[in-house]
């Protein structure tokens, strides 16, 4: 039996957390997935999982096997990708993780244009604002906005994103226009759940952090579009990237405030595992993103 198939099936079971979900992912039967894992256990002469009625858990040997299997499969993908560069067209399935609001507002047209240019690349896009584990969750690439610190990944900057603190004209008329972050009413803060408070390059971020810790924000949401809509209703102020708030700012539904105190621009990155070689499908995707989003004035 093909050992690569055994290792691939085993890794998908680990990532999906169940034989049933792995079978659905592979579009095969639960029995075949179980057979593959049992065959791998037989060949390695170890137990890879401890099974209960509801969950499966990796054994110590299973965890070691998983780490080795990931490296083996990545090496094979690198080889295939490098050889694929000899072909004129990219092909295969590309698993992509991306932020929710950026994707719904700006990524759909980009993906359509990409697939017109590369019809043999199938894109499996998963939207989530949390920082996914690219390797363990089986993604080829993650699109992320913000400051990146991890050296275990390669990060290709594909766009620059400006941040803006804004409120509606009605809110400012009622509460006044602040001239310093300390003038902000902490009870009117509309907070994004995944905001990075570690950035202290501006006077604004520490004030927002203190507001969140000492007072209960008026609203906390893990979606920037909802926060922007609430701010447009005059219920508070919000710190948002211009790719979300840009249209409201153009339409004068929101007004930028404290421009001299907002944090510096952040980057939009394509993040992928650190490898010497990358597949052709990933290479053309990243190059396409970089070219497509080279001009970000459309959302500012």
PDB file of C-alpha atoms in Angstrom:
ATOM      1  CA  UNK A   1       0.000   0.000   0.000  1.00  0.00           C
ATOM      2  CA  UNK A   2       1.252   3.519  -0.854  1.00  0.00           C
ATOM      3  CA  UNK A   3       2.954   4.830   2.274  1.00  0.00           C
ATOM      4  CA  UNK A   4       2.437   8.433   1.212  1.00  0.00           C
ATOM      5  CA  UNK A   5      -1.296   7.785   1.060  1.00  0.00           C
ATOM      6  CA  UNK A   6      -1.149   6.272   4.550  1.00  0.00           C
ATOM      7  CA  UNK A   7       0.746   9.267   5.934  1.00  0.00           C
ATOM      8  CA  UNK A   8      -1.547  11.772   4.211  1.00  0.00           C
ATOM      9  CA  UNK A   9      -4.647  10.036   5.577  1.00  0.00           C
ATOM     10  CA  UNK A  10      -3.134   9.888   9.067  1.00  0.00           C
ATOM     11  CA  UNK A  11      -2.308  13.622   9.039  1.00  0.00           C
ATOM     12  CA  UNK A  12      -5.797  14.548   7.890  1.00  0.00           C
ATOM     13  CA  UNK A  13      -7.324  12.456  10.697  1.00  0.00           C
ATOM     14  CA  UNK A  14      -5.126  14.327  13.191  1.00  0.00           C
ATOM     15  CA  UNK A  15      -6.056  17.747  11.788  1.00  0.00           C
ATOM     16  CA  UNK A  16      -9.773  16.994  11.514  1.00  0.00           C
ATOM     17  CA  UNK A  17      -9.928  15.333  14.924  1.00  0.00           C
ATOM     18  CA  UNK A  18     -12.048  12.393  13.784  1.00  0.00           C
ATOM     19  CA  UNK A  19     -12.137   9.574  11.265  1.00  0.00           C
ATOM     20  CA  UNK A  20     -15.555  10.683  10.034  1.00  0.00           C
ATOM     21  CA  UNK A  21     -14.517  14.253   9.232  1.00  0.00           C
ATOM     22  CA  UNK A  22     -11.316  12.977   7.625  1.00  0.00           C
ATOM     23  CA  UNK A  23     -13.377  10.689   5.399  1.00  0.00           C
ATOM     24  CA  UNK A  24     -15.564  13.643   4.386  1.00  0.00           C
ATOM     25  CA  UNK A  25     -12.480  15.723   3.632  1.00  0.00           C
ATOM     26  CA  UNK A  26     -11.026  12.935   1.492  1.00  0.00           C
ATOM     27  CA  UNK A  27     -14.391  12.133  -0.076  1.00  0.00           C
ATOM     28  CA  UNK A  28     -14.065   8.478   0.883  1.00  0.00           C
ATOM     29  CA  UNK A  29     -15.504   6.030   3.404  1.00  0.00           C
ATOM     30  CA  UNK A  30     -14.911   5.946   7.135  1.00  0.00           C
ATOM     31  CA  UNK A  31     -13.945   2.282   6.799  1.00  0.00           C
ATOM     32  CA  UNK A  32     -11.187   3.046   4.284  1.00  0.00           C
ATOM     33  CA  UNK A  33      -9.735   5.789   6.485  1.00  0.00           C
ATOM     34  CA  UNK A  34      -9.697   3.389   9.456  1.00  0.00           C
ATOM     35  CA  UNK A  35      -8.066   0.741   7.261  1.00  0.00           C
ATOM     36  CA  UNK A  36      -5.299   3.152   6.213  1.00  0.00           C
ATOM     37  CA  UNK A  37      -4.542   4.179   9.793  1.00  0.00           C
ATOM     38  CA  UNK A  38      -4.576   0.550  10.944  1.00  0.00           C
ATOM     39  CA  UNK A  39      -2.175  -0.348   8.131  1.00  0.00           C
ATOM     40  CA  UNK A  40       0.184   2.474   9.130  1.00  0.00           C
ATOM     41  CA  UNK A  41       0.063   1.321  12.761  1.00  0.00           C
ATOM     42  CA  UNK A  42       0.864  -2.225  11.608  1.00  0.00           C
ATOM     43  CA  UNK A  43       3.823  -1.125   9.489  1.00  0.00           C
ATOM     44  CA  UNK A  44       5.239   1.063  12.261  1.00  0.00           C
ATOM     45  CA  UNK A  45       4.331  -1.458  14.980  1.00  0.00           C
ATOM     46  CA  UNK A  46       2.932   1.293  17.239  1.00  0.00           C
ATOM     47  CA  UNK A  47      -0.456   2.567  18.339  1.00  0.00           C
ATOM     48  CA  UNK A  48      -1.026   6.037  16.892  1.00  0.00           C
ATOM     49  CA  UNK A  49      -4.354   6.926  18.532  1.00  0.00           C
ATOM     50  CA  UNK A  50      -6.161   6.295  21.780  1.00  0.00           C
ATOM     51  CA  UNK A  51      -9.822   6.052  20.818  1.00  0.00           C
ATOM     52  CA  UNK A  52     -12.919   6.770  22.908  1.00  0.00           C
ATOM     53  CA  UNK A  53     -16.541   6.781  21.839  1.00  0.00           C
ATOM     54  CA  UNK A  54     -16.415  10.515  21.112  1.00  0.00           C
ATOM     55  CA  UNK A  55     -12.823  11.570  20.562  1.00  0.00           C
ATOM     56  CA  UNK A  56      -9.453  10.393  19.387  1.00  0.00           C
ATOM     57  CA  UNK A  57      -6.174  11.373  20.991  1.00  0.00           C
ATOM     58  CA  UNK A  58      -2.652  11.005  19.684  1.00  0.00           C
ATOM     59  CA  UNK A  59      -0.356   8.703  21.608  1.00  0.00           C
ATOM     60  CA  UNK A  60       3.224   9.783  22.244  1.00  0.00           C
ATOM     61  CA  UNK A  61       4.285   7.686  19.254  1.00  0.00           C
ATOM     62  CA  UNK A  62       1.432   9.179  17.239  1.00  0.00           C
ATOM     63  CA  UNK A  63       2.635  12.717  17.993  1.00  0.00           C
ATOM     64  CA  UNK A  64       6.165  11.850  16.862  1.00  0.00           C
ATOM     65  CA  UNK A  65       4.788  10.195  13.740  1.00  0.00           C
ATOM     66  CA  UNK A  66       2.701  13.285  12.986  1.00  0.00           C
ATOM     67  CA  UNK A  67       5.740  15.574  13.163  1.00  0.00           C
ATOM     68  CA  UNK A  68       7.753  13.303  10.857  1.00  0.00           C
ATOM     69  CA  UNK A  69       4.830  12.793   8.479  1.00  0.00           C
ATOM     70  CA  UNK A  70       4.321  16.548   8.066  1.00  0.00           C
ATOM     71  CA  UNK A  71       7.964  17.014   7.071  1.00  0.00           C
ATOM     72  CA  UNK A  72       7.832  14.076   4.654  1.00  0.00           C
ATOM     73  CA  UNK A  73       4.670  15.297   2.933  1.00  0.00           C
ATOM     74  CA  UNK A  74       5.972  18.867   2.777  1.00  0.00           C
ATOM     75  CA  UNK A  75       9.187  17.631   1.138  1.00  0.00           C
ATOM     76  CA  UNK A  76       7.182  15.709  -1.440  1.00  0.00           C
ATOM     77  CA  UNK A  77       5.030  18.781  -2.125  1.00  0.00           C
ATOM     78  CA  UNK A  78       8.181  20.886  -2.505  1.00  0.00           C
ATOM     79  CA  UNK A  79       9.580  18.408  -5.020  1.00  0.00           C
ATOM     80  CA  UNK A  80       6.323  18.302  -6.968  1.00  0.00           C
ATOM     81  CA  UNK A  81       6.057  22.071  -6.851  1.00  0.00           C
ATOM     82  CA  UNK A  82       9.584  22.615  -8.120  1.00  0.00           C
ATOM     83  CA  UNK A  83       9.103  20.117 -10.940  1.00  0.00           C
ATOM     84  CA  UNK A  84       5.782  21.772 -11.659  1.00  0.00           C
ATOM     85  CA  UNK A  85       7.601  24.995 -12.400  1.00  0.00           C
ATOM     86  CA  UNK A  86       8.725  23.329 -15.619  1.00  0.00           C
ATOM     87  CA  UNK A  87       5.093  23.331 -16.727  1.00  0.00           C
ATOM     88  CA  UNK A  88       3.463  26.413 -18.148  1.00  0.00           C
ATOM     89  CA  UNK A  89       0.384  26.253 -15.915  1.00  0.00           C
ATOM     90  CA  UNK A  90      -0.152  25.825 -12.176  1.00  0.00           C
ATOM     91  CA  UNK A  91      -2.578  23.189 -10.954  1.00  0.00           C
ATOM     92  CA  UNK A  92      -3.924  21.571  -7.804  1.00  0.00           C
ATOM     93  CA  UNK A  93      -5.960  22.554  -4.747  1.00  0.00           C
ATOM     94  CA  UNK A  94      -4.807  25.604  -2.781  1.00  0.00           C
ATOM     95  CA  UNK A  95      -6.074  25.873   0.803  1.00  0.00           C
ATOM     96  CA  UNK A  96      -6.236  29.517   1.905  1.00  0.00           C
ATOM     97  CA  UNK A  97      -7.138  31.114   5.239  1.00  0.00           C
ATOM     98  CA  UNK A  98      -8.137  34.784   5.211  1.00  0.00           C
ATOM     99  CA  UNK A  99      -9.780  37.436   7.436  1.00  0.00           C
ATOM    100  CA  UNK A 100     -13.562  37.670   7.178  1.00  0.00           C
ATOM    101  CA  UNK A 101     -14.142  41.360   6.396  1.00  0.00           C
ATOM    102  CA  UNK A 102     -11.195  41.742   4.030  1.00  0.00           C
ATOM    103  CA  UNK A 103     -12.368  38.697   2.095  1.00  0.00           C
ATOM    104  CA  UNK A 104     -16.024  39.674   1.814  1.00  0.00           C
ATOM    105  CA  UNK A 105     -15.173  43.255   0.827  1.00  0.00           C
ATOM    106  CA  UNK A 106     -12.136  42.831  -1.418  1.00  0.00           C
ATOM    107  CA  UNK A 107     -11.031  39.246  -2.010  1.00  0.00           C
ATOM    108  CA  UNK A 108     -13.937  37.841  -4.030  1.00  0.00           C
ATOM    109  CA  UNK A 109     -13.171  39.809  -7.212  1.00  0.00           C
ATOM    110  CA  UNK A 110      -9.486  39.020  -6.781  1.00  0.00           C
ATOM    111  CA  UNK A 111     -10.195  35.283  -6.592  1.00  0.00           C
ATOM    112  CA  UNK A 112     -12.410  35.460  -9.643  1.00  0.00           C
ATOM    113  CA  UNK A 113      -9.670  37.151 -11.635  1.00  0.00           C
ATOM    114  CA  UNK A 114      -7.091  34.669 -10.336  1.00  0.00           C
ATOM    115  CA  UNK A 115      -9.114  31.638 -11.404  1.00  0.00           C
ATOM    116  CA  UNK A 116      -9.709  33.119 -14.822  1.00  0.00           C
ATOM    117  CA  UNK A 117      -5.957  33.357 -15.241  1.00  0.00           C
ATOM    118  CA  UNK A 118      -5.182  30.003 -13.572  1.00  0.00           C
ATOM    119  CA  UNK A 119      -8.184  27.744 -14.302  1.00  0.00           C
ATOM    120  CA  UNK A 120      -6.407  24.580 -13.145  1.00  0.00           C
ATOM    121  CA  UNK A 121      -5.920  25.834  -9.571  1.00  0.00           C
ATOM    122  CA  UNK A 122      -8.853  25.129  -7.265  1.00  0.00           C
ATOM    123  CA  UNK A 123      -9.067  27.438  -4.233  1.00  0.00           C
ATOM    124  CA  UNK A 124     -10.468  26.229  -0.903  1.00  0.00           C
ATOM    125  CA  UNK A 125     -10.961  29.459   1.073  1.00  0.00           C
ATOM    126  CA  UNK A 126     -11.713  29.405   4.805  1.00  0.00           C
ATOM    127  CA  UNK A 127     -12.628  32.694   6.505  1.00  0.00           C
ATOM    128  CA  UNK A 128     -11.576  33.337  10.084  1.00  0.00           C
ATOM    129  CA  UNK A 129     -10.220  36.377  11.909  1.00  0.00           C
ATOM    130  CA  UNK A 130      -8.278  34.316  14.442  1.00  0.00           C
ATOM    131  CA  UNK A 131      -4.688  33.382  13.677  1.00  0.00           C
ATOM    132  CA  UNK A 132      -4.974  29.851  12.366  1.00  0.00           C
ATOM    133  CA  UNK A 133      -2.154  27.334  12.695  1.00  0.00           C
ATOM    134  CA  UNK A 134      -1.171  27.142   9.045  1.00  0.00           C
ATOM    135  CA  UNK A 135       0.682  23.837   9.334  1.00  0.00           C
ATOM    136  CA  UNK A 136      -1.478  21.903  11.794  1.00  0.00           C
ATOM    137  CA  UNK A 137      -4.719  22.971  10.093  1.00  0.00           C
ATOM    138  CA  UNK A 138      -3.407  22.073   6.668  1.00  0.00           C
ATOM    139  CA  UNK A 139      -3.378  25.461   4.928  1.00  0.00           C
ATOM    140  CA  UNK A 140      -1.015  26.328   2.122  1.00  0.00           C
ATOM    141  CA  UNK A 141      -1.142  30.048   2.915  1.00  0.00           C
ATOM    142  CA  UNK A 142      -2.824  32.468   5.303  1.00  0.00           C
ATOM    143  CA  UNK A 143      -3.607  36.096   4.532  1.00  0.00           C
ATOM    144  CA  UNK A 144      -3.014  38.188   7.655  1.00  0.00           C
ATOM    145  CA  UNK A 145      -3.106  41.848   8.545  1.00  0.00           C
ATOM    146  CA  UNK A 146      -0.919  43.321  11.271  1.00  0.00           C
ATOM    147  CA  UNK A 147       2.550  43.022  12.714  1.00  0.00           C
ATOM    148  CA  UNK A 148       4.163  39.593  12.293  1.00  0.00           C
ATOM    149  CA  UNK A 149       6.774  38.255  14.672  1.00  0.00           C
ATOM    150  CA  UNK A 150       7.116  34.523  14.000  1.00  0.00           C
ATOM    151  CA  UNK A 151      10.308  33.498  12.211  1.00  0.00           C
ATOM    152  CA  UNK A 152       9.006  29.984  11.450  1.00  0.00           C
ATOM    153  CA  UNK A 153       7.017  31.336   8.491  1.00  0.00           C
ATOM    154  CA  UNK A 154       7.740  33.318   5.383  1.00  0.00           C
ATOM    155  CA  UNK A 155       5.637  36.478   5.123  1.00  0.00           C
ATOM    156  CA  UNK A 156       5.250  38.205   1.775  1.00  0.00           C
ATOM    157  CA  UNK A 157       3.912  41.752   2.134  1.00  0.00           C
ATOM    158  CA  UNK A 158       1.183  42.272  -0.448  1.00  0.00           C
ATOM    159  CA  UNK A 159      -0.386  45.572   0.608  1.00  0.00           C
ATOM    160  CA  UNK A 160      -0.210  48.448   3.100  1.00  0.00           C
ATOM    161  CA  UNK A 161      -3.207  49.140   5.340  1.00  0.00           C
ATOM    162  CA  UNK A 162      -3.887  52.444   7.057  1.00  0.00           C
ATOM    163  CA  UNK A 163      -5.688  52.566  10.392  1.00  0.00           C
ATOM    164  CA  UNK A 164      -8.155  55.281  11.289  1.00  0.00           C
ATOM    165  CA  UNK A 165     -10.039  56.233  14.445  1.00  0.00           C
ATOM    166  CA  UNK A 166     -13.450  57.452  13.431  1.00  0.00           C
ATOM    167  CA  UNK A 167     -16.922  58.427  14.609  1.00  0.00           C
ATOM    168  CA  UNK A 168     -20.084  59.694  12.974  1.00  0.00           C
ATOM    169  CA  UNK A 169     -20.771  63.421  12.482  1.00  0.00           C
ATOM    170  CA  UNK A 170     -23.745  63.081  14.843  1.00  0.00           C
ATOM    171  CA  UNK A 171     -21.568  61.583  17.577  1.00  0.00           C
ATOM    172  CA  UNK A 172     -18.955  64.324  17.241  1.00  0.00           C
ATOM    173  CA  UNK A 173     -21.595  67.045  17.252  1.00  0.00           C
ATOM    174  CA  UNK A 174     -23.060  65.653  20.456  1.00  0.00           C
ATOM    175  CA  UNK A 175     -19.829  64.762  22.280  1.00  0.00           C
ATOM    176  CA  UNK A 176     -17.305  67.166  20.755  1.00  0.00           C
ATOM    177  CA  UNK A 177     -14.239  66.517  18.612  1.00  0.00           C
ATOM    178  CA  UNK A 178     -11.346  65.170  20.729  1.00  0.00           C
ATOM    179  CA  UNK A 179      -7.926  66.721  20.282  1.00  0.00           C
ATOM    180  CA  UNK A 180      -6.025  64.124  22.339  1.00  0.00           C
ATOM    181  CA  UNK A 181      -6.620  60.402  23.092  1.00  0.00           C
ATOM    182  CA  UNK A 182      -7.258  61.310  26.727  1.00  0.00           C
ATOM    183  CA  UNK A 183     -10.318  63.280  25.587  1.00  0.00           C
ATOM    184  CA  UNK A 184     -12.039  60.072  24.464  1.00  0.00           C
ATOM    185  CA  UNK A 185     -14.963  58.810  26.534  1.00  0.00           C
ATOM    186  CA  UNK A 186     -13.947  55.215  27.453  1.00  0.00           C
ATOM    187  CA  UNK A 187     -17.578  54.147  27.787  1.00  0.00           C
ATOM    188  CA  UNK A 188     -18.153  54.927  24.098  1.00  0.00           C
ATOM    189  CA  UNK A 189     -15.346  52.666  22.854  1.00  0.00           C
ATOM    190  CA  UNK A 190     -16.389  50.143  20.186  1.00  0.00           C
ATOM    191  CA  UNK A 191     -13.801  47.365  20.485  1.00  0.00           C
ATOM    192  CA  UNK A 192     -12.583  44.847  17.927  1.00  0.00           C
ATOM    193  CA  UNK A 193     -12.033  41.513  19.696  1.00  0.00           C
ATOM    194  CA  UNK A 194      -8.689  40.734  18.042  1.00  0.00           C
ATOM    195  CA  UNK A 195      -7.095  44.173  18.370  1.00  0.00           C
ATOM    196  CA  UNK A 196      -3.387  44.080  19.161  1.00  0.00           C
ATOM    197  CA  UNK A 197      -2.810  46.204  22.261  1.00  0.00           C
ATOM    198  CA  UNK A 198       0.926  45.400  22.329  1.00  0.00           C
ATOM    199  CA  UNK A 199       1.653  48.102  19.749  1.00  0.00           C
ATOM    200  CA  UNK A 200       2.626  51.180  21.756  1.00  0.00           C
ATOM    201  CA  UNK A 201       4.055  53.221  18.892  1.00  0.00           C
ATOM    202  CA  UNK A 202       1.241  55.767  19.258  1.00  0.00           C
ATOM    203  CA  UNK A 203      -0.435  57.458  22.192  1.00  0.00           C
ATOM    204  CA  UNK A 204      -3.798  56.058  21.146  1.00  0.00           C
ATOM    205  CA  UNK A 205      -3.281  52.317  21.673  1.00  0.00           C
ATOM    206  CA  UNK A 206      -2.399  52.544  25.421  1.00  0.00           C
ATOM    207  CA  UNK A 207      -5.487  54.706  25.959  1.00  0.00           C
ATOM    208  CA  UNK A 208      -7.730  52.196  24.191  1.00  0.00           C
ATOM    209  CA  UNK A 209      -6.138  49.358  26.161  1.00  0.00           C
ATOM    210  CA  UNK A 210      -6.794  51.138  29.435  1.00  0.00           C
ATOM    211  CA  UNK A 211     -10.360  51.877  28.362  1.00  0.00           C
ATOM    212  CA  UNK A 212     -10.936  48.192  27.658  1.00  0.00           C
ATOM    213  CA  UNK A 213      -9.436  47.064  30.972  1.00  0.00           C
ATOM    214  CA  UNK A 214     -10.981  49.621  33.308  1.00  0.00           C
ATOM    215  CA  UNK A 215     -14.351  50.097  31.655  1.00  0.00           C
ATOM    216  CA  UNK A 216     -16.738  47.812  29.846  1.00  0.00           C
ATOM    217  CA  UNK A 217     -16.650  48.850  26.169  1.00  0.00           C
ATOM    218  CA  UNK A 218     -20.006  49.820  24.721  1.00  0.00           C
ATOM    219  CA  UNK A 219     -19.622  46.992  22.215  1.00  0.00           C
ATOM    220  CA  UNK A 220     -17.053  44.260  21.603  1.00  0.00           C
ATOM    221  CA  UNK A 221     -17.290  42.302  18.343  1.00  0.00           C
ATOM    222  CA  UNK A 222     -14.987  40.041  16.349  1.00  0.00           C
ATOM    223  CA  UNK A 223     -16.151  41.617  13.083  1.00  0.00           C
ATOM    224  CA  UNK A 224     -15.093  45.070  11.896  1.00  0.00           C
ATOM    225  CA  UNK A 225     -18.044  45.632   9.552  1.00  0.00           C
ATOM    226  CA  UNK A 226     -20.509  45.417  12.436  1.00  0.00           C
ATOM    227  CA  UNK A 227     -18.444  47.844  14.493  1.00  0.00           C
ATOM    228  CA  UNK A 228     -18.319  50.277  11.576  1.00  0.00           C
ATOM    229  CA  UNK A 229     -22.097  50.113  11.102  1.00  0.00           C
ATOM    230  CA  UNK A 230     -22.666  50.782  14.821  1.00  0.00           C
ATOM    231  CA  UNK A 231     -20.245  53.719  14.693  1.00  0.00           C
ATOM    232  CA  UNK A 232     -22.219  55.131  11.740  1.00  0.00           C
ATOM    233  CA  UNK A 233     -25.293  55.114  14.004  1.00  0.00           C
ATOM    234  CA  UNK A 234     -23.540  57.568  16.331  1.00  0.00           C
ATOM    235  CA  UNK A 235     -23.052  55.161  19.249  1.00  0.00           C
ATOM    236  CA  UNK A 236     -19.315  55.515  19.700  1.00  0.00           C
ATOM    237  CA  UNK A 237     -15.861  55.636  18.137  1.00  0.00           C
ATOM    238  CA  UNK A 238     -13.919  52.789  16.538  1.00  0.00           C
ATOM    239  CA  UNK A 239     -10.398  52.055  15.298  1.00  0.00           C
ATOM    240  CA  UNK A 240     -10.641  50.406  11.886  1.00  0.00           C
ATOM    241  CA  UNK A 241      -8.518  49.645   8.825  1.00  0.00           C
ATOM    242  CA  UNK A 242      -9.396  51.738   5.816  1.00  0.00           C
ATOM    243  CA  UNK A 243     -10.336  48.661   3.790  1.00  0.00           C
ATOM    244  CA  UNK A 244     -13.401  48.440   6.069  1.00  0.00           C
ATOM    245  CA  UNK A 245     -14.113  52.071   6.930  1.00  0.00           C
ATOM    246  CA  UNK A 246     -13.008  53.607   3.623  1.00  0.00           C
ATOM    247  CA  UNK A 247     -16.442  53.772   1.992  1.00  0.00           C
ATOM    248  CA  UNK A 248     -18.072  55.286   5.083  1.00  0.00           C
ATOM    249  CA  UNK A 249     -15.321  57.892   5.233  1.00  0.00           C
ATOM    250  CA  UNK A 250     -15.798  58.753   1.550  1.00  0.00           C
ATOM    251  CA  UNK A 251     -19.533  59.117   2.085  1.00  0.00           C
ATOM    252  CA  UNK A 252     -19.021  61.296   5.177  1.00  0.00           C
ATOM    253  CA  UNK A 253     -20.909  58.763   7.275  1.00  0.00           C
ATOM    254  CA  UNK A 254     -17.790  58.604   9.458  1.00  0.00           C
ATOM    255  CA  UNK A 255     -15.177  61.258  10.199  1.00  0.00           C
ATOM    256  CA  UNK A 256     -11.560  60.440  11.007  1.00  0.00           C
ATOM    257  CA  UNK A 257     -10.330  61.896  14.304  1.00  0.00           C
ATOM    258  CA  UNK A 258      -7.005  62.130  16.142  1.00  0.00           C
ATOM    259  CA  UNK A 259      -5.110  61.572  12.909  1.00  0.00           C
ATOM    260  CA  UNK A 260      -1.829  62.637  14.523  1.00  0.00           C
ATOM    261  CA  UNK A 261      -2.186  59.925  17.173  1.00  0.00           C
ATOM    262  CA  UNK A 262      -3.317  56.860  15.241  1.00  0.00           C
ATOM    263  CA  UNK A 263      -0.914  53.913  14.905  1.00  0.00           C
ATOM    264  CA  UNK A 264       1.275  53.654  11.805  1.00  0.00           C
ATOM    265  CA  UNK A 265       0.113  51.646   8.818  1.00  0.00           C
ATOM    266  CA  UNK A 266       0.194  47.868   9.053  1.00  0.00           C
ATOM    267  CA  UNK A 267       0.909  45.263   6.409  1.00  0.00           C
ATOM    268  CA  UNK A 268      -1.287  42.740   4.658  1.00  0.00           C
ATOM    269  CA  UNK A 269       0.765  39.561   4.313  1.00  0.00           C
ATOM    270  CA  UNK A 270       0.651  36.189   2.639  1.00  0.00           C
ATOM    271  CA  UNK A 271       2.077  33.825   5.268  1.00  0.00           C
ATOM    272  CA  UNK A 272       3.243  30.310   4.472  1.00  0.00           C
ATOM    273  CA  UNK A 273       5.533  27.658   6.020  1.00  0.00           C
ATOM    274  CA  UNK A 274       9.254  28.192   5.765  1.00  0.00           C
ATOM    275  CA  UNK A 275      10.468  25.971   2.956  1.00  0.00           C
ATOM    276  CA  UNK A 276      13.319  26.168   0.478  1.00  0.00           C
ATOM    277  CA  UNK A 277      10.889  25.439  -2.351  1.00  0.00           C
ATOM    278  CA  UNK A 278       7.228  26.334  -2.764  1.00  0.00           C
ATOM    279  CA  UNK A 279       4.684  24.825  -5.098  1.00  0.00           C
ATOM    280  CA  UNK A 280       3.908  26.467  -8.401  1.00  0.00           C
ATOM    281  CA  UNK A 281       0.257  26.944  -7.431  1.00  0.00           C
ATOM    282  CA  UNK A 282       1.279  28.859  -4.288  1.00  0.00           C
ATOM    283  CA  UNK A 283       3.903  30.895  -6.104  1.00  0.00           C
ATOM    284  CA  UNK A 284       1.498  32.132  -8.784  1.00  0.00           C
ATOM    285  CA  UNK A 285      -1.165  32.876  -6.148  1.00  0.00           C
ATOM    286  CA  UNK A 286       1.134  35.046  -4.051  1.00  0.00           C
ATOM    287  CA  UNK A 287       2.467  36.837  -7.134  1.00  0.00           C
ATOM    288  CA  UNK A 288      -1.101  37.489  -8.266  1.00  0.00           C
ATOM    289  CA  UNK A 289      -2.115  38.900  -4.861  1.00  0.00           C
ATOM    290  CA  UNK A 290       0.906  41.205  -4.823  1.00  0.00           C
ATOM    291  CA  UNK A 291       0.089  42.567  -8.255  1.00  0.00           C
ATOM    292  CA  UNK A 292      -3.659  42.813  -7.663  1.00  0.00           C
ATOM    293  CA  UNK A 293      -3.353  44.739  -4.385  1.00  0.00           C
ATOM    294  CA  UNK A 294      -0.346  46.843  -5.391  1.00  0.00           C
ATOM    295  CA  UNK A 295      -2.659  49.866  -5.581  1.00  0.00           C
ATOM    296  CA  UNK A 296      -4.741  50.107  -2.400  1.00  0.00           C
ATOM    297  CA  UNK A 297      -6.139  53.587  -3.066  1.00  0.00           C
ATOM    298  CA  UNK A 298      -9.480  52.057  -4.063  1.00  0.00           C
ATOM    299  CA  UNK A 299     -10.404  51.421  -0.444  1.00  0.00           C
ATOM    300  CA  UNK A 300      -8.967  54.560   1.121  1.00  0.00           C
TER     301      UNK A 300
END
